[in-house]
Coordinates of C-alpha atoms and ligand atoms in Angstrom, one line a residue:
M1 CA -75.6 -6.1 -50.5
D2 CA -74.3 -2.6 -49.3
M3 CA -71.4 -4.0 -46.9
T4 CA -70.2 -0.4 -45.9
P5 CA -69.1 0.6 -43.9
I6 CA -66.0 -1.1 -44.0
Y7 CA -64.4 -1.5 -41.1
L8 CA -60.0 -1.5 -41.6
D9 CA -59.0 0.2 -38.3
H10 CA -58.4 -3.3 -36.6
H11 CA -55.0 -1.7 -34.3
A12 CA -57.8 0.7 -33.0
T13 CA -60.3 -1.8 -31.6
T14 CA -61.6 -4.9 -32.3
P15 CA -65.0 -6.4 -32.6
V16 CA -65.9 -8.6 -29.6
D17 CA -65.9 -12.1 -31.1
P18 CA -69.5 -13.4 -30.8
R19 CA -67.9 -16.9 -28.8
V20 CA -65.9 -14.0 -26.4
L21 CA -69.4 -12.2 -25.9
E22 CA -71.3 -16.1 -25.6
A23 CA -68.7 -17.1 -22.5
M24 CA -69.2 -13.5 -20.5
L25 CA -72.2 -13.4 -20.5
P26 CA -73.4 -15.6 -17.8
Y27 CA -70.8 -14.2 -15.7
F28 CA -73.2 -10.5 -15.8
S29 CA -76.2 -12.0 -13.9
I30 CA -76.0 -15.8 -13.0
N31 CA -73.0 -16.6 -12.1
F32 CA -72.3 -12.5 -10.7
G33 CA -69.8 -13.4 -7.4
N34 CA -67.4 -11.6 -6.4
A35 CA -63.6 -13.4 -7.0
A36 CA -62.8 -12.8 -3.8
S37 CA -65.0 -14.0 -1.6
R38 CA -63.7 -16.9 -0.3
Q39 CA -66.6 -18.4 1.7
H40 CA -69.4 -19.3 -1.0
V41 CA -70.4 -20.8 -3.7
F42 CA -71.0 -17.8 -5.9
G43 CA -66.9 -16.6 -5.1
W44 CA -65.8 -19.8 -6.0
E45 CA -67.5 -19.6 -8.9
A46 CA -66.1 -16.3 -9.6
E47 CA -62.5 -17.0 -8.5
E48 CA -62.8 -20.5 -11.2
A49 CA -63.7 -18.9 -13.6
V50 CA -60.7 -15.9 -13.0
N51 CA -58.5 -18.4 -13.1
I52 CA -59.2 -20.4 -16.1
A53 CA -58.7 -17.1 -18.2
R54 CA -55.6 -16.6 -15.9
K55 CA -54.6 -20.1 -17.4
Q56 CA -55.4 -19.5 -20.7
V57 CA -54.2 -15.9 -21.4
A58 CA -50.4 -17.5 -19.7
D59 CA -50.6 -19.9 -22.5
C60 CA -50.4 -18.1 -25.3
I61 CA -47.6 -16.0 -24.4
G62 CA -45.5 -19.5 -22.5
A63 CA -46.1 -17.8 -19.0
E64 CA -47.3 -19.5 -15.6
A65 CA -51.0 -18.3 -14.5
S66 CA -49.9 -17.2 -11.4
E67 CA -47.9 -14.3 -13.6
I68 CA -50.6 -12.8 -15.4
I69 CA -52.2 -10.0 -13.4
F70 CA -55.3 -9.2 -15.2
T71 CA -55.9 -4.8 -15.2
S72 CA -58.6 -2.3 -16.5
G73 CA -56.5 -2.4 -20.0
A74 CA -53.0 -1.7 -21.3
T75 CA -52.5 1.7 -20.3
E76 CA -52.9 0.6 -16.7
S77 CA -50.6 -2.3 -17.8
N78 CA -47.8 -0.1 -18.9
N79 CA -48.3 2.7 -16.1
L80 CA -48.2 -0.2 -13.7
A81 CA -45.2 -2.4 -15.0
L82 CA -43.2 1.1 -15.7
K83 CA -44.3 2.8 -12.2
G84 CA -44.2 0.2 -10.3
L85 CA -40.2 -0.5 -11.3
A86 CA -39.8 3.3 -10.8
E87 CA -40.5 2.7 -7.4
M88 CA -39.6 -0.7 -6.1
Y89 CA -36.0 -0.2 -7.3
G90 CA -36.1 3.9 -7.3
Q91 CA -34.0 4.5 -4.5
K92 CA -30.5 2.6 -6.0
K93 CA -31.2 3.1 -9.4
R94 CA -32.8 6.1 -11.2
H95 CA -32.3 5.4 -15.2
L96 CA -35.0 3.9 -18.0
I97 CA -34.4 3.3 -21.3
T98 CA -37.7 3.1 -24.0
T99 CA -37.7 3.9 -27.5
A100 CA -39.1 7.0 -29.6
I101 CA -42.1 4.6 -31.2
E102 CA -43.6 3.0 -28.4
H103 CA -47.6 3.5 -27.4
K104 CA -48.3 7.5 -25.7
C105 CA -48.8 6.1 -23.3
V106 CA -45.6 4.8 -22.5
L107 CA -43.8 7.7 -23.3
D108 CA -46.2 9.9 -21.5
V109 CA -45.2 7.4 -18.2
C110 CA -41.6 8.1 -19.1
H111 CA -41.8 11.6 -19.3
H112 CA -43.8 11.6 -16.0
L113 CA -40.8 9.9 -13.9
E114 CA -38.5 12.2 -15.4
K115 CA -40.5 14.7 -14.2
K116 CA -40.0 12.8 -10.8
G117 CA -36.3 12.9 -11.0
F118 CA -35.8 9.4 -13.2
N119 CA -33.4 10.3 -15.9
L120 CA -34.9 8.7 -19.3
T121 CA -32.6 7.2 -23.2
V122 CA -35.7 7.5 -25.9
I123 CA -33.4 5.8 -28.4
P124 CA -34.0 6.6 -31.9
V125 CA -35.2 3.8 -35.2
D126 CA -33.8 3.5 -38.4
H127 CA -36.6 4.2 -41.3
E128 CA -38.5 1.1 -41.1
G129 CA -38.7 2.0 -37.3
R130 CA -36.5 -0.7 -35.9
V131 CA -34.2 -0.3 -33.2
D132 CA -30.6 -1.2 -32.9
P133 CA -30.0 -3.4 -30.0
A134 CA -26.5 -1.9 -30.3
D135 CA -27.8 1.6 -29.0
I136 CA -29.5 0.3 -26.0
K137 CA -26.4 -1.8 -25.2
I138 CA -24.4 1.7 -25.5
A139 CA -26.9 3.5 -23.2
I140 CA -27.4 1.2 -20.2
T141 CA -25.6 2.2 -17.3
D142 CA -25.2 0.7 -13.4
Q143 CA -28.1 3.3 -12.4
T144 CA -31.0 1.4 -15.3
I145 CA -33.6 -0.4 -14.0
A146 CA -35.1 -1.5 -17.3
V147 CA -35.9 -1.3 -21.0
S148 CA -38.9 -0.6 -22.1
V149 CA -39.8 -1.4 -25.9
I150 CA -42.7 -1.7 -28.3
M151 CA -42.8 -6.0 -29.6
A152 CA -44.6 -4.5 -32.0
N153 CA -45.5 -1.0 -33.6
N154 CA -49.5 -0.2 -33.2
E155 CA -48.7 2.5 -36.0
I156 CA -46.3 0.8 -39.2
G157 CA -46.1 -2.7 -37.4
T158 CA -42.7 -2.7 -36.8
I159 CA -41.5 -6.2 -35.2
Q160 CA -38.7 -5.6 -32.7
N161 CA -35.9 -7.7 -32.2
L162 CA -36.3 -9.1 -28.9
K163 CA -34.1 -11.7 -28.7
A164 CA -30.9 -9.9 -29.5
I165 CA -32.0 -6.6 -26.5
S166 CA -32.7 -9.6 -23.9
Q167 CA -29.6 -10.7 -24.2
I168 CA -27.8 -7.7 -23.5
T169 CA -30.7 -6.6 -20.9
R170 CA -29.9 -9.8 -19.2
E171 CA -26.1 -10.3 -19.0
R172 CA -25.9 -6.1 -17.1
G173 CA -29.5 -7.5 -14.4
I174 CA -31.7 -4.9 -15.9
F175 CA -35.5 -5.6 -16.1
L176 CA -37.0 -5.4 -20.2
H177 CA -40.7 -4.9 -20.3
S178 CA -42.2 -5.3 -23.5
D179 CA -45.5 -3.6 -24.7
I180 CA -47.5 -7.0 -26.9
V181 CA -51.2 -5.5 -27.5
Q182 CA -50.5 -5.8 -31.4
A183 CA -48.2 -8.2 -32.0
F184 CA -50.6 -11.2 -29.0
G185 CA -52.5 -13.2 -31.5
K186 CA -50.5 -12.3 -34.4
I187 CA -47.2 -13.3 -34.4
A188 CA -45.9 -15.9 -32.2
V189 CA -45.1 -14.5 -28.4
N190 CA -43.1 -16.5 -25.5
V191 CA -41.7 -14.4 -23.1
N192 CA -39.1 -17.1 -22.2
E193 CA -37.7 -17.8 -25.3
L194 CA -37.6 -13.6 -26.5
G195 CA -36.6 -13.2 -22.3
I196 CA -39.2 -10.4 -21.9
D197 CA -39.8 -9.8 -17.9
L198 CA -42.9 -8.1 -18.1
A199 CA -45.7 -7.3 -21.0
S200 CA -48.6 -5.7 -21.3
I201 CA -51.7 -7.0 -23.0
S202 CA -55.0 -5.5 -24.3
A203 CA -58.2 -7.8 -25.0
H204 CA -60.0 -5.2 -26.6
K205 CA -57.0 -5.1 -29.7
I206 CA -57.6 -9.0 -29.7
Y207 CA -61.4 -9.2 -29.8
G208 CA -62.7 -9.4 -26.7
P209 CA -64.3 -6.6 -24.7
K210 CA -62.6 -3.1 -23.9
G211 CA -61.8 -1.9 -20.1
V212 CA -59.9 -5.2 -19.3
G213 CA -56.1 -6.3 -20.0
A214 CA -53.4 -7.7 -18.0
L215 CA -49.6 -7.3 -17.2
Y216 CA -47.1 -10.0 -17.3
V217 CA -44.6 -10.3 -14.5
R218 CA -41.4 -12.9 -14.5
R219 CA -41.8 -14.5 -11.4
K220 CA -38.3 -16.3 -11.7
N221 CA -34.9 -15.7 -13.2
P222 CA -35.3 -12.9 -12.3
R223 CA -37.9 -12.2 -9.9
V224 CA -39.8 -9.1 -10.6
K225 CA -41.0 -7.2 -7.8
L226 CA -43.3 -4.2 -8.6
A227 CA -44.9 -1.3 -6.4
A228 CA -48.8 -1.2 -6.4
Q229 CA -50.3 1.5 -8.3
M230 CA -53.6 1.3 -6.9
D231 CA -53.8 0.4 -2.9
G232 CA -56.4 -1.7 -1.3
G233 CA -57.6 -5.4 -0.8
G234 CA -54.6 -6.9 -2.2
H235 CA -55.5 -8.7 -5.1
E236 CA -53.8 -10.0 -7.5
N237 CA -50.8 -10.6 -5.0
G238 CA -51.4 -6.8 -3.8
M239 CA -49.8 -5.8 -6.9
R240 CA -53.5 -4.5 -8.3
S241 CA -55.7 -3.8 -5.3
G242 CA -60.2 -3.8 -6.4
T243 CA -62.7 -6.0 -7.6
L244 CA -62.4 -8.2 -10.2
N245 CA -64.1 -7.4 -13.5
V246 CA -65.1 -11.7 -13.7
P247 CA -66.9 -11.1 -16.8
G248 CA -64.1 -8.9 -18.7
I249 CA -61.5 -11.4 -17.5
V250 CA -63.5 -14.4 -18.7
G251 CA -63.8 -12.4 -21.9
L252 CA -59.9 -11.7 -22.0
G253 CA -58.9 -15.7 -21.7
K254 CA -61.5 -16.8 -23.9
A255 CA -60.6 -14.2 -27.4
A256 CA -56.6 -15.5 -26.1
E257 CA -57.4 -19.0 -26.2
L258 CA -59.3 -18.6 -29.5
A259 CA -56.2 -16.2 -30.9
R260 CA -53.9 -19.2 -30.3
F261 CA -56.3 -21.8 -31.6
E262 CA -57.0 -20.0 -34.7
F263 CA -53.2 -18.8 -34.9
E264 CA -52.8 -20.2 -38.2
E265 CA -55.7 -19.8 -40.5
N266 CA -55.8 -16.0 -38.8
F267 CA -52.3 -15.1 -39.8
W268 CA -52.8 -16.4 -43.6
R269 CA -55.7 -14.9 -43.5
Y270 CA -54.4 -11.1 -42.6
I271 CA -51.5 -12.0 -44.7
R272 CA -53.6 -12.5 -48.3
L273 CA -56.0 -9.9 -47.2
R274 CA -53.2 -6.6 -46.2
Q275 CA -51.2 -8.0 -50.4
Q276 CA -54.9 -7.3 -52.1
L277 CA -54.8 -4.1 -50.0
F278 CA -51.4 -3.0 -50.5
E279 CA -51.2 -4.1 -54.6
G280 CA -54.6 -2.7 -55.2
L281 CA -53.7 0.4 -53.6
C282 CA -50.0 1.2 -54.3
A283 CA -50.2 -0.7 -58.3
P284 CA -51.9 2.2 -59.8
I285 CA -51.0 4.6 -57.8
S286 CA -47.8 6.2 -58.6
Q287 CA -47.2 7.8 -55.8
C288 CA -47.7 5.2 -53.3
L289 CA -45.0 5.4 -51.0
L290 CA -45.0 1.9 -48.1
N291 CA -44.3 3.6 -44.3
G292 CA -42.3 1.3 -42.9
P293 CA -41.3 -2.5 -43.2
A294 CA -41.6 -4.5 -46.6
V295 CA -44.9 -5.8 -47.6
L296 CA -43.7 -9.6 -48.2
P297 CA -46.2 -12.1 -50.6
E298 CA -47.5 -14.7 -49.2
S299 CA -45.3 -16.8 -51.7
I300 CA -42.4 -16.4 -50.0
L301 CA -44.0 -16.3 -46.4
R302 CA -45.0 -19.9 -47.3
S303 CA -41.4 -21.3 -47.6
Y304 CA -40.7 -20.0 -44.3
G305 CA -43.3 -22.8 -42.9
T306 CA -45.5 -22.6 -40.9
A307 CA -48.3 -19.5 -39.0
Q308 CA -45.8 -19.9 -36.2
E309 CA -42.1 -20.0 -37.9
A310 CA -43.0 -17.5 -41.2
S311 CA -44.3 -15.0 -37.6
K312 CA -40.9 -15.1 -36.3
K313 CA -39.0 -14.3 -39.6
I314 CA -40.9 -10.8 -41.0
L315 CA -40.5 -7.5 -40.2
R316 CA -43.8 -6.3 -40.5
L317 CA -47.3 -7.3 -38.5
P318 CA -49.1 -9.2 -41.0
N319 CA -52.2 -7.2 -40.5
N320 CA -50.7 -4.0 -41.0
L321 CA -50.4 -1.1 -43.3
N322 CA -49.3 2.2 -43.4
V323 CA -49.0 3.8 -46.8
C324 CA -48.4 8.0 -48.0
F325 CA -50.6 8.8 -51.1
G326 CA -48.4 11.9 -52.2
N327 CA -49.7 15.2 -51.8
V328 CA -53.4 14.2 -50.6
P329 CA -54.1 15.0 -47.5
A330 CA -54.9 11.6 -45.5
D331 CA -57.4 14.4 -43.4
N332 CA -59.3 15.2 -47.0
L333 CA -59.5 10.8 -48.2
M334 CA -61.4 10.2 -45.4
M335 CA -64.0 12.6 -46.1
A336 CA -64.3 11.6 -49.7
A337 CA -65.0 8.1 -48.6
K338 CA -66.3 8.2 -45.1
E339 CA -67.6 4.6 -45.8
I340 CA -63.9 3.0 -45.1
A341 CA -63.1 3.4 -42.1
V342 CA -59.2 4.4 -41.9
S343 CA -57.0 6.4 -39.9
T344 CA -54.2 7.9 -39.5
G345 CA -52.3 6.6 -36.5
S346 CA -53.0 5.5 -33.3
A347 CA -56.9 6.4 -32.1
C348 CA -55.1 8.0 -28.5
M349 CA -53.2 10.5 -30.7
S350 CA -56.1 11.7 -33.2
A351 CA -57.3 14.2 -30.8
T352 CA -54.4 16.3 -30.6
R353 CA -54.3 16.9 -34.6
E354 CA -50.1 17.0 -34.5
P355 CA -49.0 14.9 -37.2
S356 CA -47.5 10.9 -36.3
Y357 CA -44.7 11.1 -34.4
V358 CA -43.7 7.5 -35.4
L359 CA -43.7 8.6 -38.6
K360 CA -41.7 11.3 -38.2
A361 CA -39.5 9.1 -36.3
I362 CA -38.8 6.7 -39.5
G363 CA -37.7 10.1 -41.5
L364 CA -41.4 12.2 -42.6
S365 CA -41.2 15.3 -43.6
D366 CA -45.2 16.4 -42.0
E367 CA -46.3 17.1 -45.4
K368 CA -46.1 13.3 -45.8
S369 CA -46.7 12.1 -42.0
R370 CA -50.8 13.9 -42.7
S371 CA -50.4 12.4 -46.3
S372 CA -50.1 8.6 -44.9
I373 CA -53.0 6.2 -43.6
R374 CA -52.8 3.4 -41.4
F375 CA -55.0 0.5 -42.6
G376 CA -55.6 -2.7 -39.4
V377 CA -56.8 -5.9 -41.6
G378 CA -59.2 -7.6 -39.1
R379 CA -60.4 -11.3 -38.8
T380 CA -63.8 -10.5 -40.5
N381 CA -62.8 -8.9 -43.4
T382 CA -63.8 -10.3 -46.9
D383 CA -62.1 -10.5 -50.0
D384 CA -65.1 -8.5 -51.7
E385 CA -64.3 -5.4 -48.8
I386 CA -61.2 -5.4 -49.8
T387 CA -61.8 -4.9 -53.5
Y388 CA -64.2 -2.6 -52.8
A389 CA -62.4 -0.1 -50.4
V390 CA -60.0 -0.7 -53.1
S391 CA -61.8 0.8 -55.2
R392 CA -62.8 4.0 -54.0
L393 CA -59.9 4.6 -51.8
S394 CA -58.8 5.0 -56.0
Q395 CA -61.7 6.9 -57.1
A396 CA -61.3 9.0 -54.0
I397 CA -57.7 9.8 -54.9
S398 CA -58.0 10.6 -58.8
V399 CA -60.7 12.6 -57.6
L400 CA -58.1 15.0 -55.0
N401 CA -55.4 14.5 -57.0
S402 CA -57.6 17.0 -59.7
V403 CA -58.3 18.8 -57.5
T404 CA -55.2 20.1 -56.8
H405 CA -53.3 19.9 -59.6
N406 CA -56.3 22.3 -61.2
Ligands
LIG501 C1 -54.7 -0.2 -27.9 C2 -52.7 0.1 -27.6 C3 -52.8 0.1 -25.6 C4 -53.5 1.1 -24.7 O1 -54.2 0.1 -24.8 P1 -55.9 0.2 -23.4 O2 -56.0 -1.6 -23.5 O3 -56.8 0.2 -24.6 O4 -55.5 0.6 -22.5 C5 -51.8 0.2 -25.8 N1 -50.2 0.0 -26.7 C6 -51.0 -0.4 -28.0 C7 -49.6 -0.8 -28.4 C8 -51.7 -0.6 -28.3 O5 -51.8 -0.7 -29.6

């Protein structure tokens, strides 16, 4: 049976789970109402569905339903969070702090705000991609509005110590925003335990539809106020106008619920498949170098307890792998093994042909970065697919190596 092409790029996007699709379908046709129509049953049904989804998303991160604002995706959520804060508090304070390994959209928003006259501090990371909370503490001034730190990186999977960072931001009365897109459903996320004030979520990274996401905005201790970036009918507590994407929101809610109910099972599956991939690729290839934090074997992680507990101790996403294959350019490797869908890094960056700024930030040379490949294992990958991918890539690497050596 031909199992190709094999998809191992789940940080870029994921397929919609059939159960998510099924939940969405009625909201395109039978229940097509506008959730803002208050005067008839079509509107009420749509509003009810949106409220259920709001609760489903909130329950995944320990939030209240009223703290979830639906958006068109995490890019919009990140824009709304940072521009919304800057505009709301910018009369009094003019400084923002972020890190060198944020998603491109966060960095772009920060640079946009810098052009508008805000001061920006970009905190560097260590060789595993970790931010030292002490560096954030030093960077804070009485002008600082907010700190934005990605919870888990989309290229090297590094998980940040948000708890330690929020202790610092809380003490200084500064907001903490986190892009939790890659962390959601993969590791335990509780906004109260972690002290996060705003968090960005995307449906299509968690087996939901594209073009829908959410922003968590804390309502008490402290209450976060945002300037809307979209003016209009005042939907979503006035923070995000525009008719709600009811089918998309229902899909996001269902995807979140599945991520929560099946967390344990998925976590161990990711760990097992990722280990198989890592050992298969790196054991026989002497030039294989791991980028980012250690890949811990299942046996060690099991000793930490449940998946929830283990996920609080790890420094790397369970489904992420990023490796450098000696001098073999990643582009050549992907060309030689086209039936294996992997990437050199963020999908948002691959158009630019620049080497990854994330790999640069952890100290890789441009050459090593161009020889690195990101793998994102998914819920539907099988042992057989991993076995096939390993043998196909290993074969392509040895062919390419013999070519370069001749
Ligand atoms: C994919 C991704 C985004 C962008 O999400 P969209 O919903 O596609 O706009 C933001 N941050 C991270 C970490 C991502 O992986």
